[in-house]
CSV table of N, CA and C in Angstrom, one decimal:
chain,number,residue,atom,x,y,z
A,74,PHE,N,-117.5,-6.9,56.5
A,74,PHE,CA,-117.4,-7.6,55.7
A,74,PHE,C,-117.6,-9.2,55.9
A,75,PRO,N,-118.2,-10.0,54.7
A,75,PRO,CA,-118.2,-11.7,55.0
A,75,PRO,C,-117.1,-12.0,55.3
A,76,VAL,N,-116.9,-13.1,56.2
A,76,VAL,CA,-115.6,-14.0,56.3
A,76,VAL,C,-115.9,-15.2,55.7
A,77,THR,N,-114.8,-15.6,55.1
A,77,THR,CA,-114.8,-17.1,54.6
A,77,THR,C,-113.7,-17.9,55.6
A,78,LYS,N,-113.9,-19.1,56.0
A,78,LYS,CA,-113.3,-19.7,56.8
A,78,LYS,C,-112.5,-21.1,56.0
A,79,TYR,N,-111.3,-21.3,56.0
A,79,TYR,CA,-110.5,-22.5,55.2
A,79,TYR,C,-109.9,-23.1,56.5
A,80,ILE,N,-109.8,-24.3,56.3
A,80,ILE,CA,-109.3,-25.2,57.2
A,80,ILE,C,-108.0,-25.8,56.4
A,81,ILE,N,-107.1,-26.0,57.0
A,81,ILE,CA,-105.8,-26.6,56.3
A,81,ILE,C,-105.2,-27.8,57.1
A,82,SER,N,-105.3,-28.7,56.4
A,82,SER,CA,-104.9,-30.0,57.3
A,82,SER,C,-103.7,-30.6,56.4
A,83,VAL,N,-102.6,-31.0,57.2
A,83,VAL,CA,-101.5,-31.8,56.7
A,83,VAL,C,-101.4,-33.2,57.2
A,84,PHE,N,-101.3,-34.3,56.4
A,84,PHE,CA,-101.2,-35.2,56.8
A,84,PHE,C,-99.9,-36.2,56.3
A,85,ASN,N,-99.1,-37.1,57.2
A,85,ASN,CA,-98.2,-37.8,56.7
A,85,ASN,C,-98.3,-39.1,56.0
A,86,ALA,N,-97.4,-39.7,55.4
A,86,ALA,CA,-97.7,-40.9,54.5
A,86,ALA,C,-98.7,-41.8,55.2
A,87,ALA,N,-98.5,-41.9,56.6
A,87,ALA,CA,-99.3,-43.0,57.0
A,87,ALA,C,-100.8,-42.5,57.4
A,88,GLY,N,-100.8,-41.2,57.1
A,88,GLY,CA,-102.5,-40.7,57.1
A,88,GLY,C,-102.7,-39.9,58.2
A,89,GLN,N,-101.7,-39.9,59.3
A,89,GLN,CA,-101.7,-39.1,60.5
A,89,GLN,C,-101.9,-37.8,60.4
A,90,LEU,N,-102.9,-37.0,60.8
A,90,LEU,CA,-102.8,-35.6,61.0
A,90,LEU,C,-101.5,-35.0,61.7
A,91,VAL,N,-100.8,-34.2,61.0
A,91,VAL,CA,-99.6,-33.5,61.7
A,91,VAL,C,-99.8,-32.0,61.8
A,92,ALA,N,-100.6,-31.3,61.0
A,92,ALA,CA,-100.9,-30.1,61.4
A,92,ALA,C,-101.8,-29.8,61.1
A,93,SER,N,-102.9,-28.7,61.6
A,93,SER,CA,-104.1,-28.2,61.2
A,93,SER,C,-104.2,-26.7,61.8
A,94,LYS,N,-104.9,-25.7,60.3
A,94,LYS,CA,-104.8,-24.6,61.0
A,94,LYS,C,-106.0,-24.1,60.2
A,95,THR,N,-106.7,-23.0,60.9
A,95,THR,CA,-108.1,-22.3,60.2
A,95,THR,C,-107.3,-20.9,59.9
A,96,PHE,N,-108.1,-20.5,58.4
A,96,PHE,CA,-107.5,-19.2,58.2
A,96,PHE,C,-109.1,-18.3,57.7
A,97,ASP,N,-109.4,-17.1,58.3
A,97,ASP,CA,-110.4,-16.4,58.1
A,97,ASP,C,-109.9,-15.3,57.0
A,98,LEU,N,-110.7,-15.5,55.9
A,98,LEU,CA,-110.4,-14.7,54.8
A,98,LEU,C,-111.8,-13.8,54.5
A,99,THR,N,-111.6,-12.4,54.1
A,99,THR,CA,-112.6,-11.6,53.8
A,99,THR,C,-112.8,-11.7,52.2
A,100,TYR,N,-113.7,-11.0,51.8
A,100,TYR,CA,-114.1,-11.2,50.5
A,100,TYR,C,-113.1,-9.7,49.7
A,101,THR,N,-112.3,-9.1,50.5
A,101,THR,CA,-111.7,-7.8,50.1
A,101,THR,C,-110.2,-8.3,49.8
A,102,SER,N,-110.1,-9.8,50.5
A,102,SER,CA,-108.6,-10.1,50.2
A,102,SER,C,-108.3,-10.5,48.9
A,103,SER,N,-107.0,-10.4,48.6
A,103,SER,CA,-106.6,-10.8,47.1
A,103,SER,C,-106.9,-12.5,47.1
A,104,PRO,N,-107.2,-12.5,45.9
A,104,PRO,CA,-107.5,-14.1,45.4
A,104,PRO,C,-106.2,-14.8,45.5
A,105,TYR,N,-105.2,-14.5,45.7
A,105,TYR,CA,-104.1,-15.6,46.0
A,105,TYR,C,-103.2,-14.8,47.3
A,106,LEU,N,-103.5,-15.9,48.2
A,106,LEU,CA,-102.9,-15.5,49.4
A,106,LEU,C,-102.2,-16.8,49.8
A,107,ARG,N,-101.3,-16.0,50.8
A,107,ARG,CA,-100.0,-17.1,51.4
A,107,ARG,C,-100.8,-17.6,52.9
A,108,MET,N,-100.6,-18.8,52.9
A,108,MET,CA,-101.3,-19.4,54.2
A,108,MET,C,-100.1,-20.1,54.7
A,109,ASP,N,-99.2,-19.6,55.6
A,109,ASP,CA,-98.4,-20.5,56.3
A,109,ASP,C,-98.9,-21.5,57.2
A,110,VAL,N,-98.1,-22.6,57.3
A,110,VAL,CA,-98.4,-23.7,58.2
A,110,VAL,C,-96.7,-24.3,58.5
A,111,ASP,N,-96.4,-24.5,59.7
A,111,ASP,CA,-95.1,-24.6,60.4
A,111,ASP,C,-94.9,-26.1,60.0
A,112,LEU,N,-94.3,-26.5,59.3
A,112,LEU,CA,-93.4,-27.9,59.2
A,112,LEU,C,-92.1,-28.1,59.5
A,113,SER,N,-91.4,-27.0,60.1
A,113,SER,CA,-90.1,-27.3,60.7
A,113,SER,C,-89.7,-28.5,61.4
A,114,GLY,N,-90.6,-28.9,62.1
A,114,GLY,CA,-90.4,-30.1,62.9
A,114,GLY,C,-90.8,-31.4,62.2
A,115,ALA,N,-91.3,-31.3,61.2
A,115,ALA,CA,-91.7,-32.4,60.3
A,115,ALA,C,-90.5,-33.1,59.9
A,116,ALA,N,-90.7,-34.6,59.6
A,116,ALA,CA,-89.7,-35.5,59.3
A,116,ALA,C,-89.7,-35.3,57.7
A,117,ARG,N,-88.5,-35.7,57.0
A,117,ARG,CA,-88.5,-35.8,55.6
A,117,ARG,C,-89.4,-36.5,54.9
A,118,GLY,N,-90.1,-36.2,54.0
A,118,GLY,CA,-91.3,-37.0,53.4
A,118,GLY,C,-92.1,-36.1,52.4
A,119,THR,N,-93.1,-36.9,52.0
A,119,THR,CA,-94.2,-36.3,51.4
A,119,THR,C,-95.2,-36.1,52.4
A,120,TYR,N,-96.0,-35.1,52.0
A,120,TYR,CA,-97.1,-35.0,52.9
A,120,TYR,C,-98.3,-34.6,51.9
A,121,VAL,N,-99.6,-34.9,52.2
A,121,VAL,CA,-100.8,-34.4,51.7
A,121,VAL,C,-101.4,-33.2,52.3
A,122,VAL,N,-101.6,-32.2,51.8
A,122,VAL,CA,-102.1,-30.7,52.4
A,122,VAL,C,-103.7,-30.8,51.6
A,123,LYS,N,-104.4,-30.6,52.6
A,123,LYS,CA,-105.8,-30.6,52.2
A,123,LYS,C,-106.7,-29.1,52.7
A,124,VAL,N,-107.2,-28.5,51.8
A,124,VAL,CA,-107.4,-27.2,52.1
A,124,VAL,C,-109.2,-27.3,52.0
A,125,ALA,N,-109.8,-27.0,53.0
A,125,ALA,CA,-111.3,-27.2,53.0
A,125,ALA,C,-112.0,-26.1,53.2
A,126,HIS,N,-113.2,-25.8,52.4
A,126,HIS,CA,-113.8,-24.5,52.8
A,126,HIS,C,-114.8,-25.2,54.1
A,127,GLN,N,-114.7,-24.2,55.4
A,127,GLN,CA,-115.6,-24.8,56.5
A,127,GLN,C,-117.0,-24.9,56.3
A,128,PHE,N,-117.9,-24.2,55.4
A,128,PHE,CA,-119.2,-24.2,55.4
A,128,PHE,C,-119.5,-25.2,54.1
A,129,SER,N,-119.1,-24.9,53.1
A,129,SER,CA,-119.5,-25.7,51.7
A,129,SER,C,-118.9,-27.3,51.8
A,130,GLY,N,-117.4,-27.5,52.5
A,130,GLY,CA,-117.1,-28.7,52.4
A,130,GLY,C,-116.4,-28.7,51.3
A,131,LYS,N,-116.1,-28.0,50.2
A,131,LYS,CA,-115.2,-28.2,49.0
A,131,LYS,C,-113.9,-28.1,49.6
A,132,ILE,N,-113.2,-29.4,49.0
A,132,ILE,CA,-111.9,-29.8,49.4
A,132,ILE,C,-110.9,-29.6,48.0
A,133,VAL,N,-109.8,-29.1,48.4
A,133,VAL,CA,-108.7,-29.0,47.3
A,133,VAL,C,-107.3,-29.6,48.1
A,134,ALA,N,-106.8,-30.5,47.4
A,134,ALA,CA,-105.6,-31.0,47.8
A,134,ALA,C,-104.4,-31.4,47.2
A,135,GLY,N,-103.2,-31.3,47.9
A,135,GLY,CA,-102.0,-31.2,47.1
A,135,GLY,C,-100.9,-32.0,48.0
A,136,LEU,N,-99.8,-32.0,47.3
A,136,LEU,CA,-98.8,-32.5,47.9
A,136,LEU,C,-97.8,-31.7,48.3
A,137,VAL,N,-96.9,-31.8,49.5
A,137,VAL,CA,-95.8,-31.0,49.6
A,137,VAL,C,-94.5,-32.0,50.0
A,138,LEU,N,-93.4,-31.9,49.6
A,138,LEU,CA,-92.1,-32.4,49.8
A,138,LEU,C,-91.5,-31.7,50.8
A,139,VAL,N,-91.0,-32.2,52.0
A,139,VAL,CA,-90.1,-31.6,52.9
A,139,VAL,C,-88.8,-32.4,53.1
A,140,GLN,N,-87.8,-31.6,52.8
A,140,GLN,CA,-86.5,-32.3,52.6
A,140,GLN,C,-85.6,-31.8,53.6
């Protein structure tokens, strides 16, 4: 089956990369998948999470609050 690669990057408020992970998804996967990134060592605050398709470069971004 064809594999699609997504890269998740997490940035802190200063714009520094604090976590990054690559996920391989197949076309047989469910359209809603859980992609875990460990932020247990991250300081409290708001982080920007960027999900990028490795080949097309399409980017989706959102915010995560660590309490």
